[in-house]
mmCIF file of C-alpha atoms in Angstrom:
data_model
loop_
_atom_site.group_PDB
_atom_site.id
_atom_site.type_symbol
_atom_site.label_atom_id
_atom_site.label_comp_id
_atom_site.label_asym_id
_atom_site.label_seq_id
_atom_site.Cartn_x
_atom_site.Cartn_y
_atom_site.Cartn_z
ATOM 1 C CA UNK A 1 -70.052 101.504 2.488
ATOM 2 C CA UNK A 2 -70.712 105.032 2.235
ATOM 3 C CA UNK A 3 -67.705 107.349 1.674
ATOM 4 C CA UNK A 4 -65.129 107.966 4.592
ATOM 5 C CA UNK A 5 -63.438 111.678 5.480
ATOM 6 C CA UNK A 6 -60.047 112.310 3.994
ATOM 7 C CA UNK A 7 -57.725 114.214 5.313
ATOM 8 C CA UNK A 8 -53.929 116.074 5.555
ATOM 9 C CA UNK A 9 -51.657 115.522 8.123
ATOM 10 C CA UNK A 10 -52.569 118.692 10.033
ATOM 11 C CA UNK A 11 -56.340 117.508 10.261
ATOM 12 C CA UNK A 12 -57.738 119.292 7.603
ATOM 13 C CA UNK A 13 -60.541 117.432 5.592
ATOM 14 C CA UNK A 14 -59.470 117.651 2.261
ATOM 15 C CA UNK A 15 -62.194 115.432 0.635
ATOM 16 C CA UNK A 16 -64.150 112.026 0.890
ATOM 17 C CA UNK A 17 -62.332 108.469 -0.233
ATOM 18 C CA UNK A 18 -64.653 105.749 -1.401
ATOM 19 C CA UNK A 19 -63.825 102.158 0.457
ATOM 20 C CA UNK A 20 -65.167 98.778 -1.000
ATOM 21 C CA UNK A 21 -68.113 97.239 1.204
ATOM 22 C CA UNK A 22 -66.856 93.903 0.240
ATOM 23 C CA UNK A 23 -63.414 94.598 2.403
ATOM 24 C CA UNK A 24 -64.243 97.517 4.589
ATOM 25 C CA UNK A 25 -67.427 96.274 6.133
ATOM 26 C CA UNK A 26 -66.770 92.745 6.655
ATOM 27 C CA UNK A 27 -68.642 90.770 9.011
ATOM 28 C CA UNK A 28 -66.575 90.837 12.689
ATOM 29 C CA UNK A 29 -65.509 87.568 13.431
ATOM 30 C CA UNK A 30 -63.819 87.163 16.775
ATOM 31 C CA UNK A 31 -62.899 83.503 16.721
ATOM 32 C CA UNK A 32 -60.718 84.339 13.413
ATOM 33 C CA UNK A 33 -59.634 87.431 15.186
ATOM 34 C CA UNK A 34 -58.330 85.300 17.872
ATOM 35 C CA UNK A 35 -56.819 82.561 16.178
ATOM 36 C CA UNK A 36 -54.646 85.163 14.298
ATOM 37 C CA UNK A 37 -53.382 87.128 17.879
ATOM 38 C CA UNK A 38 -52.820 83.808 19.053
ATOM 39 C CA UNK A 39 -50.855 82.502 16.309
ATOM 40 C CA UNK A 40 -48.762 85.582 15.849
ATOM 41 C CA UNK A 41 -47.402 85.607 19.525
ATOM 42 C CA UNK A 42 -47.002 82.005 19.410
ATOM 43 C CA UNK A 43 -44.811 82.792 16.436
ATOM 44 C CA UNK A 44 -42.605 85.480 18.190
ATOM 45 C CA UNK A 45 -42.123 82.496 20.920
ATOM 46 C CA UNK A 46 -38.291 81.655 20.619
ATOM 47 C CA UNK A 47 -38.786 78.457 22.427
ATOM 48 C CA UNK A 48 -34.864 77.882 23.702
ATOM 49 C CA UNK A 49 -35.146 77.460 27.032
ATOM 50 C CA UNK A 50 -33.215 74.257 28.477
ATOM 51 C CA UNK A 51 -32.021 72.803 31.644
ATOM 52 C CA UNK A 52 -30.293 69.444 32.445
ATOM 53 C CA UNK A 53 -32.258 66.641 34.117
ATOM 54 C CA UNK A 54 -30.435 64.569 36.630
ATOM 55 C CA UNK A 55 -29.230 62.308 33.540
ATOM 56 C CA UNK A 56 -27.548 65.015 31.882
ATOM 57 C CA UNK A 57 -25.854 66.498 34.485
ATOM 58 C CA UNK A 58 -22.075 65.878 34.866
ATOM 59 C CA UNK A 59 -20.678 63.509 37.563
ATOM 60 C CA UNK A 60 -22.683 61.922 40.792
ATOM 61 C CA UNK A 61 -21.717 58.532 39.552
ATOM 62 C CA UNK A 62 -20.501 57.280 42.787
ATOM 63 C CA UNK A 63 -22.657 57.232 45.968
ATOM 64 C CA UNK A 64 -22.110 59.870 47.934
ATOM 65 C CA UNK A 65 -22.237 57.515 51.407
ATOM 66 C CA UNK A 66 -23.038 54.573 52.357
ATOM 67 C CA UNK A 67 -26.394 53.523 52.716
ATOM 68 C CA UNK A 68 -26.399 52.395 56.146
ATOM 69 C CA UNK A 69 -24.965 53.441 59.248
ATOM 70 C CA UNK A 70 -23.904 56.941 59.031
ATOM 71 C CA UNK A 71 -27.356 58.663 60.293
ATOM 72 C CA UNK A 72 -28.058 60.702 57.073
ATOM 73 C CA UNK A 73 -30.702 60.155 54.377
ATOM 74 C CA UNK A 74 -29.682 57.847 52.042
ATOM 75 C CA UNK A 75 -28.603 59.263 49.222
ATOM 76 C CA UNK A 76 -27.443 57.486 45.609
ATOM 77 C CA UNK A 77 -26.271 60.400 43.934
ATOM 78 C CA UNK A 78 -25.097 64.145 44.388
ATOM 79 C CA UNK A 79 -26.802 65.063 41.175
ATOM 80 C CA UNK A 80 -30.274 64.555 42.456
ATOM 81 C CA UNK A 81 -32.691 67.288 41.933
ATOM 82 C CA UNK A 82 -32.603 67.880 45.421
ATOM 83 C CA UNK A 83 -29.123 68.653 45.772
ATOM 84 C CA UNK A 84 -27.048 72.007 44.828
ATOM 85 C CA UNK A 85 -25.963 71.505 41.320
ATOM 86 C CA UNK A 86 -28.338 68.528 40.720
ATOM 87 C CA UNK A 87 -30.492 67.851 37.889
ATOM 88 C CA UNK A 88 -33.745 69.794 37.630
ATOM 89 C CA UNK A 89 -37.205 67.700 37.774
ATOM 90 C CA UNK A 90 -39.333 68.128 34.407
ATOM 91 C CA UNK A 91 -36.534 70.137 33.282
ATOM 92 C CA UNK A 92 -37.857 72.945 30.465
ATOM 93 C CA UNK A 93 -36.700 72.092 26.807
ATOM 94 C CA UNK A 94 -36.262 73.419 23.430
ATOM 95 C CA UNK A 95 -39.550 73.564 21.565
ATOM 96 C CA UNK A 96 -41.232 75.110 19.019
ATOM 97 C CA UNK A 97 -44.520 76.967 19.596
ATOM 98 C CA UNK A 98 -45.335 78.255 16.371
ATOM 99 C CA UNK A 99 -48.864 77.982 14.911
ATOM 100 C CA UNK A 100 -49.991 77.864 11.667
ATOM 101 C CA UNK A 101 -52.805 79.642 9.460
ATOM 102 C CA UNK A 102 -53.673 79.276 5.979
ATOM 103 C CA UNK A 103 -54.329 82.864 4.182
ATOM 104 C CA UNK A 104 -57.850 82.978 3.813
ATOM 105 C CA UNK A 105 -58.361 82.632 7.410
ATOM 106 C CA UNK A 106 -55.444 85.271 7.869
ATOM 107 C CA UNK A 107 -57.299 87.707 5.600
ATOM 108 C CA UNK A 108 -60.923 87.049 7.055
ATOM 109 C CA UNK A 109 -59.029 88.078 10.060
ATOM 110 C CA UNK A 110 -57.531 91.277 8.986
ATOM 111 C CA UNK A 111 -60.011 92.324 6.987
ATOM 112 C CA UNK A 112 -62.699 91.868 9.893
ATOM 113 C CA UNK A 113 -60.498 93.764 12.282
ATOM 114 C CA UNK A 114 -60.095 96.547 9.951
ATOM 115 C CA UNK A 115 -63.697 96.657 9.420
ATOM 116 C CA UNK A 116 -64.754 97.160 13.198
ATOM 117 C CA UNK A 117 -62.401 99.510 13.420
ATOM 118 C CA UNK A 118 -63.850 101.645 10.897
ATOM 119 C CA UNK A 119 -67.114 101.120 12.055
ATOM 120 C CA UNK A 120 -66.196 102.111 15.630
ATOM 121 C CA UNK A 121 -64.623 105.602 14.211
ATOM 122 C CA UNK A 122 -60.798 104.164 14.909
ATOM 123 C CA UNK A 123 -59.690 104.955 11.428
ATOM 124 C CA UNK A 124 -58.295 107.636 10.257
ATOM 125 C CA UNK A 125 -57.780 108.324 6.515
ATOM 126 C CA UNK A 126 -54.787 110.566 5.554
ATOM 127 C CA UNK A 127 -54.327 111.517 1.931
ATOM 128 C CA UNK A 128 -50.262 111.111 2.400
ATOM 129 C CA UNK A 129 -48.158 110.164 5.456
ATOM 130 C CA UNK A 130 -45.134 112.227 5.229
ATOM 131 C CA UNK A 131 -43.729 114.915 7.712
ATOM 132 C CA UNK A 132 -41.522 118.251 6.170
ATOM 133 C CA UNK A 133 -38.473 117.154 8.152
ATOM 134 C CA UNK A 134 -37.627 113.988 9.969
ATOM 135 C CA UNK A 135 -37.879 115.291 13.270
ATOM 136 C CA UNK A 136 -39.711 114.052 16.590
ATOM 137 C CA UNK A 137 -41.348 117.546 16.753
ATOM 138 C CA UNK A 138 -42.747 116.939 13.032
ATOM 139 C CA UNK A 139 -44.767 114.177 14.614
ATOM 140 C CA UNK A 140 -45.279 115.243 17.721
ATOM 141 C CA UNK A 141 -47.392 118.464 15.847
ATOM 142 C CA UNK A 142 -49.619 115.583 13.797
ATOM 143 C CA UNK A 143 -50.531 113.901 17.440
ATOM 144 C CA UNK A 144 -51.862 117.232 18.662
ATOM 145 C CA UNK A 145 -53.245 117.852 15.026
ATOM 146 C CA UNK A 146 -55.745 114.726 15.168
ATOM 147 C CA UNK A 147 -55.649 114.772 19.287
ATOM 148 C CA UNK A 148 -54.551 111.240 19.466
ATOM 149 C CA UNK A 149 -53.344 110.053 22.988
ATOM 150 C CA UNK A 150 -53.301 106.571 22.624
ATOM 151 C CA UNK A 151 -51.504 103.602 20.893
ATOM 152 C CA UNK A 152 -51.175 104.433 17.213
ATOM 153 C CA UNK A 153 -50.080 102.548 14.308
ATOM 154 C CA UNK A 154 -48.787 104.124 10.841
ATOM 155 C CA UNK A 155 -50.034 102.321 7.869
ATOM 156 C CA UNK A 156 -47.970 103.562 4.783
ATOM 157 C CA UNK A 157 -47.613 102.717 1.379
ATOM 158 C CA UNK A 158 -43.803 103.154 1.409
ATOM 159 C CA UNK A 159 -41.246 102.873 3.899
ATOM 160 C CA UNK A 160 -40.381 106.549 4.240
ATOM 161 C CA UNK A 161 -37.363 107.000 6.064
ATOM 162 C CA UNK A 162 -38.499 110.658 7.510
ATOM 163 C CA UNK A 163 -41.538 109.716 9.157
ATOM 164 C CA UNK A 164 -39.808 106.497 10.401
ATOM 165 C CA UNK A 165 -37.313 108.387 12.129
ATOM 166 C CA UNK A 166 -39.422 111.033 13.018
ATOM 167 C CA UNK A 167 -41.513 109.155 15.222
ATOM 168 C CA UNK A 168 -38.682 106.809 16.258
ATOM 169 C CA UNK A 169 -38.270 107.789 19.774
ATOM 170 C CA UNK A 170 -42.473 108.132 20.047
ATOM 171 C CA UNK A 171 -43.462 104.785 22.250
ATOM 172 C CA UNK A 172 -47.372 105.270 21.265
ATOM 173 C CA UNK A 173 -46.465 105.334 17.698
ATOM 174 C CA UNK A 174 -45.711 101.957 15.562
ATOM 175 C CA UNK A 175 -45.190 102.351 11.712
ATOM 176 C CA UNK A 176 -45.992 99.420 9.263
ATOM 177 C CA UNK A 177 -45.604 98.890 5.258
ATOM 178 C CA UNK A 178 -48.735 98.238 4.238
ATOM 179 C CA UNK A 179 -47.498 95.159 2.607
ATOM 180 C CA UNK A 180 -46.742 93.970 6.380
ATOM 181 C CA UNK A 181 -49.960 95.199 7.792
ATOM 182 C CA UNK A 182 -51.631 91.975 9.856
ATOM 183 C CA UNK A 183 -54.468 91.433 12.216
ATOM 184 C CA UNK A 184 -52.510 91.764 15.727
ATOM 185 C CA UNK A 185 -51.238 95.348 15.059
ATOM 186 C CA UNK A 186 -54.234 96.465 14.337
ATOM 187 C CA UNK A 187 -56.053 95.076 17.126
ATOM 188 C CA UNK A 188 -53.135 95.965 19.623
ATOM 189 C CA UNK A 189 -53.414 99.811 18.554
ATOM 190 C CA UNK A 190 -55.988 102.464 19.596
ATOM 191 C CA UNK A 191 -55.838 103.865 16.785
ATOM 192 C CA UNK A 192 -55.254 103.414 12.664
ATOM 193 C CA UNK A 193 -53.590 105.752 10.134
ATOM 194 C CA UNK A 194 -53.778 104.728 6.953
ATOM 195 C CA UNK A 195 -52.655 106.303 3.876
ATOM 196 C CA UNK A 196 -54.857 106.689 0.504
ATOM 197 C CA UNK A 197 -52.183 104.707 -1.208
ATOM 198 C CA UNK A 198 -52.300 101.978 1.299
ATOM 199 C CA UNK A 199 -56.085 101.932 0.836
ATOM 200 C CA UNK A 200 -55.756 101.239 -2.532
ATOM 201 C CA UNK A 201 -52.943 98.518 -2.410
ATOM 202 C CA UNK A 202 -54.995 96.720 0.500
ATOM 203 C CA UNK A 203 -57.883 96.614 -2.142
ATOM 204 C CA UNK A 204 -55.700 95.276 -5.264
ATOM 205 C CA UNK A 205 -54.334 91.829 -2.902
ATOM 206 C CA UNK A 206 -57.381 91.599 -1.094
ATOM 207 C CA UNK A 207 -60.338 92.211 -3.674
ATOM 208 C CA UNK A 208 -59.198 89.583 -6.407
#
Protein backbone atom coordinates (compact mmCIF):
# COMPACT_ATOMS: atom_id res chain seq x y z
CA UNK A 1 0.00 0.00 0.00
CA UNK A 2 1.41 3.16 -0.99
CA UNK A 3 2.15 5.70 1.78
CA UNK A 4 -0.81 7.52 3.63
CA UNK A 5 -0.80 11.56 4.67
CA UNK A 6 0.25 12.32 8.20
CA UNK A 7 -0.78 14.88 9.98
CA UNK A 8 -1.05 17.34 13.41
CA UNK A 9 -4.00 17.91 15.17
CA UNK A 10 -4.69 21.28 13.54
CA UNK A 11 -4.66 19.59 9.96
CA UNK A 12 -1.41 20.31 8.93
CA UNK A 13 0.37 17.53 6.81
CA UNK A 14 3.40 17.00 8.50
CA UNK A 15 4.69 13.99 6.43
CA UNK A 16 3.73 10.51 4.86
CA UNK A 17 3.43 7.14 7.26
CA UNK A 18 4.08 3.86 5.55
CA UNK A 19 1.12 1.11 6.39
CA UNK A 20 1.68 -2.72 5.76
CA UNK A 21 -0.39 -4.07 2.63
CA UNK A 22 -0.68 -7.28 4.43
CA UNK A 23 -3.05 -5.45 7.26
CA UNK A 24 -4.10 -2.22 5.68
CA UNK A 25 -5.42 -3.51 2.42
CA UNK A 26 -7.08 -6.60 3.36
CA UNK A 27 -9.59 -8.13 1.29
CA UNK A 28 -13.36 -6.71 2.55
CA UNK A 29 -15.21 -9.42 3.81
CA UNK A 30 -18.74 -8.60 4.83
CA UNK A 31 -19.94 -11.93 6.15
CA UNK A 32 -16.93 -11.68 8.85
CA UNK A 33 -17.83 -8.08 9.19
CA UNK A 34 -21.21 -9.14 10.16
CA UNK A 35 -20.68 -11.95 12.29
CA UNK A 36 -18.47 -9.64 14.48
CA UNK A 37 -21.45 -6.58 14.77
CA UNK A 38 -23.64 -9.31 15.46
CA UNK A 39 -21.77 -10.97 18.07
CA UNK A 40 -20.74 -7.83 19.85
CA UNK A 41 -24.40 -6.56 20.43
CA UNK A 42 -25.45 -9.94 21.25
CA UNK A 43 -22.76 -9.64 23.89
CA UNK A 44 -23.95 -6.25 25.38
CA UNK A 45 -27.49 -8.24 25.64
CA UNK A 46 -28.07 -8.48 29.52
CA UNK A 47 -30.65 -11.09 29.04
CA UNK A 48 -32.65 -10.63 32.67
CA UNK A 49 -35.86 -10.16 31.78
CA UNK A 50 -38.49 -12.47 33.73
CA UNK A 51 -42.10 -12.77 34.42
CA UNK A 52 -44.14 -15.44 36.32
CA UNK A 53 -46.24 -17.97 34.40
CA UNK A 54 -49.52 -18.93 35.90
CA UNK A 55 -47.49 -21.72 37.95
CA UNK A 56 -45.38 -19.33 39.61
CA UNK A 57 -47.65 -16.93 40.57
CA UNK A 58 -48.79 -16.78 44.24
CA UNK A 59 -52.26 -18.04 45.33
CA UNK A 60 -55.46 -18.99 42.91
CA UNK A 61 -55.47 -22.38 44.49
CA UNK A 62 -59.08 -22.47 45.16
CA UNK A 63 -61.74 -22.01 42.43
CA UNK A 64 -62.88 -18.88 42.27
CA UNK A 65 -66.84 -20.17 41.71
CA UNK A 66 -68.49 -22.83 41.08
CA UNK A 67 -68.61 -24.29 37.86
CA UNK A 68 -72.18 -24.41 37.30
CA UNK A 69 -75.01 -22.33 37.95
CA UNK A 70 -73.92 -18.90 38.63
CA UNK A 71 -74.04 -17.50 34.82
CA UNK A 72 -70.28 -16.57 34.55
CA UNK A 73 -67.49 -18.27 32.58
CA UNK A 74 -66.15 -20.93 34.31
CA UNK A 75 -63.25 -20.18 35.76
CA UNK A 76 -60.57 -22.67 37.82
CA UNK A 77 -58.30 -20.17 38.96
CA UNK A 78 -57.79 -16.30 39.58
CA UNK A 79 -54.22 -16.61 38.47
CA UNK A 80 -55.03 -17.32 34.89
CA UNK A 81 -53.33 -15.28 32.33
CA UNK A 82 -56.44 -13.74 31.65
CA UNK A 83 -57.09 -12.33 34.88
CA UNK A 84 -55.52 -9.07 36.70
CA UNK A 85 -52.55 -10.33 38.52
CA UNK A 86 -52.50 -13.71 36.67
CA UNK A 87 -49.70 -15.49 35.22
CA UNK A 88 -48.36 -14.27 31.88
CA UNK A 89 -48.58 -16.79 28.73
CA UNK A 90 -44.94 -17.67 27.28
CA UNK A 91 -43.73 -15.60 30.00
CA UNK A 92 -40.02 -13.94 28.96
CA UNK A 93 -37.02 -15.56 30.92
CA UNK A 94 -33.52 -15.16 31.87
CA UNK A 95 -31.20 -16.09 29.03
CA UNK A 96 -28.07 -15.61 27.73
CA UNK A 97 -27.53 -14.24 24.20
CA UNK A 98 -23.98 -14.05 23.91
CA UNK A 99 -22.13 -15.30 20.80
CA UNK A 100 -18.94 -16.49 20.37
CA UNK A 101 -15.88 -15.89 17.87
CA UNK A 102 -12.58 -17.34 17.77
CA UNK A 103 -9.70 -14.54 17.08
CA UNK A 104 -8.76 -15.13 13.72
CA UNK A 105 -12.17 -14.55 12.54
CA UNK A 106 -12.27 -11.44 14.98
CA UNK A 107 -9.11 -10.07 13.36
CA UNK A 108 -10.10 -10.90 9.61
CA UNK A 109 -12.91 -8.78 10.74
CA UNK A 110 -11.18 -5.79 12.04
CA UNK A 111 -8.59 -5.77 9.91
CA UNK A 112 -11.03 -5.85 6.77
CA UNK A 113 -13.06 -3.03 8.21
CA UNK A 114 -10.09 -0.97 8.75
CA UNK A 115 -8.99 -1.62 5.34
CA UNK A 116 -12.22 -0.28 3.50
CA UNK A 117 -12.09 2.40 5.48
CA UNK A 118 -8.85 3.49 4.33
CA UNK A 119 -9.58 2.76 0.98
CA UNK A 120 -12.79 4.84 1.04
CA UNK A 121 -10.65 8.01 2.46
CA UNK A 122 -12.35 7.49 6.21
CA UNK A 123 -9.01 7.46 7.89
CA UNK A 124 -7.32 9.91 9.18
CA UNK A 125 -3.68 9.62 10.35
CA UNK A 126 -2.58 11.98 13.20
CA UNK A 127 1.04 11.96 14.27
CA UNK A 128 -0.17 12.39 18.18
CA UNK A 129 -3.66 12.69 19.72
CA UNK A 130 -3.30 15.08 22.47
CA UNK A 131 -5.05 18.55 23.03
CA UNK A 132 -2.95 21.65 25.11
CA UNK A 133 -5.62 21.67 27.80
CA UNK A 134 -8.42 19.31 28.62
CA UNK A 135 -11.09 21.41 27.57
CA UNK A 136 -14.30 20.85 25.26
CA UNK A 137 -13.14 23.92 23.23
CA UNK A 138 -9.60 22.09 22.69
CA UNK A 139 -11.60 19.57 20.72
CA UNK A 140 -14.12 21.35 19.48
CA UNK A 141 -11.05 23.53 17.43
CA UNK A 142 -9.64 19.87 16.00
CA UNK A 143 -13.42 19.12 14.58
CA UNK A 144 -13.36 22.39 12.66
CA UNK A 145 -9.53 21.74 11.97
CA UNK A 146 -10.21 18.40 9.87
CA UNK A 147 -14.08 19.60 9.13
CA UNK A 148 -15.49 16.49 10.56
CA UNK A 149 -19.35 16.53 11.16
CA UNK A 150 -20.07 13.14 11.68
CA UNK A 151 -19.62 10.16 14.11
CA UNK A 152 -15.96 9.99 15.08
CA UNK A 153 -13.97 7.59 16.94
CA UNK A 154 -10.44 8.34 18.71
CA UNK A 155 -7.99 5.61 18.30
CA UNK A 156 -5.04 6.28 20.79
CA UNK A 157 -2.16 4.61 21.92
CA UNK A 158 -2.66 5.67 25.57
CA UNK A 159 -5.49 6.52 27.59
CA UNK A 160 -4.84 10.23 27.94
CA UNK A 161 -6.90 11.67 30.46
CA UNK A 162 -6.97 15.34 28.65
CA UNK A 163 -8.32 14.39 25.47
CA UNK A 164 -10.74 11.98 27.27
CA UNK A 165 -12.19 14.66 29.13
CA UNK A 166 -11.89 17.05 26.60
CA UNK A 167 -14.20 15.53 24.34
CA UNK A 168 -16.33 14.07 27.15
CA UNK A 169 -19.41 16.04 26.73
CA UNK A 170 -18.89 15.73 22.55
CA UNK A 171 -21.81 13.00 21.53
CA UNK A 172 -20.12 12.53 17.87
CA UNK A 173 -16.89 11.77 19.46
CA UNK A 174 -16.02 8.11 21.01
CA UNK A 175 -12.36 7.51 22.24
CA UNK A 176 -10.82 3.93 22.29
CA UNK A 177 -7.27 2.39 23.53
CA UNK A 178 -6.01 0.97 20.76
CA UNK A 179 -5.60 -2.19 22.64
CA UNK A 180 -9.63 -2.15 22.76
CA UNK A 181 -10.08 -1.14 19.20
CA UNK A 182 -12.72 -3.90 17.53
CA UNK A 183 -14.66 -4.25 14.36
CA UNK A 184 -18.17 -2.64 15.52
CA UNK A 185 -16.66 0.79 16.48
CA UNK A 186 -15.17 1.14 13.59
CA UNK A 187 -17.92 0.29 11.41
CA UNK A 188 -20.47 2.31 13.65
CA UNK A 189 -18.26 5.61 13.16
CA UNK A 190 -18.03 7.97 10.14
CA UNK A 191 -14.99 8.55 10.69
CA UNK A 192 -11.34 7.09 12.14
CA UNK A 193 -8.52 8.89 14.00
CA UNK A 194 -5.81 7.01 14.57
CA UNK A 195 -2.62 7.84 16.10
CA UNK A 196 1.01 6.91 14.59
CA UNK A 197 1.60 5.01 17.76
CA UNK A 198 -1.56 3.10 17.46
CA UNK A 199 -0.54 2.29 13.87
CA UNK A 200 2.37 0.77 14.95
CA UNK A 201 0.99 -1.30 17.97
CA UNK A 202 -1.96 -2.55 15.59
CA UNK A 203 0.95 -3.86 13.33
CA UNK A 204 3.13 -5.62 16.23
CA UNK A 205 -0.34 -8.01 17.48
CA UNK A 206 -1.63 -8.24 14.18
CA UNK A 207 1.45 -8.86 11.75
CA UNK A 208 3.05 -11.91 13.71
Amino acid sequence: MPNVKLYDMKAKEIGTLELSDALFNAEYNEAVIHQAVVARLANERQGTKSTLTRSEVRGGGAKPWRQKGTGRARQGSIRSPQWIKGGVVFAPKSRDFSKKMNSKAKAVALLSALSQKIRDDEVIFVDQIQVAQPKTKEMAAFLKAFNLEKTVLLVMDNNDESVLRASANIAKISTLPVDQINTYDVVKNAKIVISKQAVQQIEEVYGK
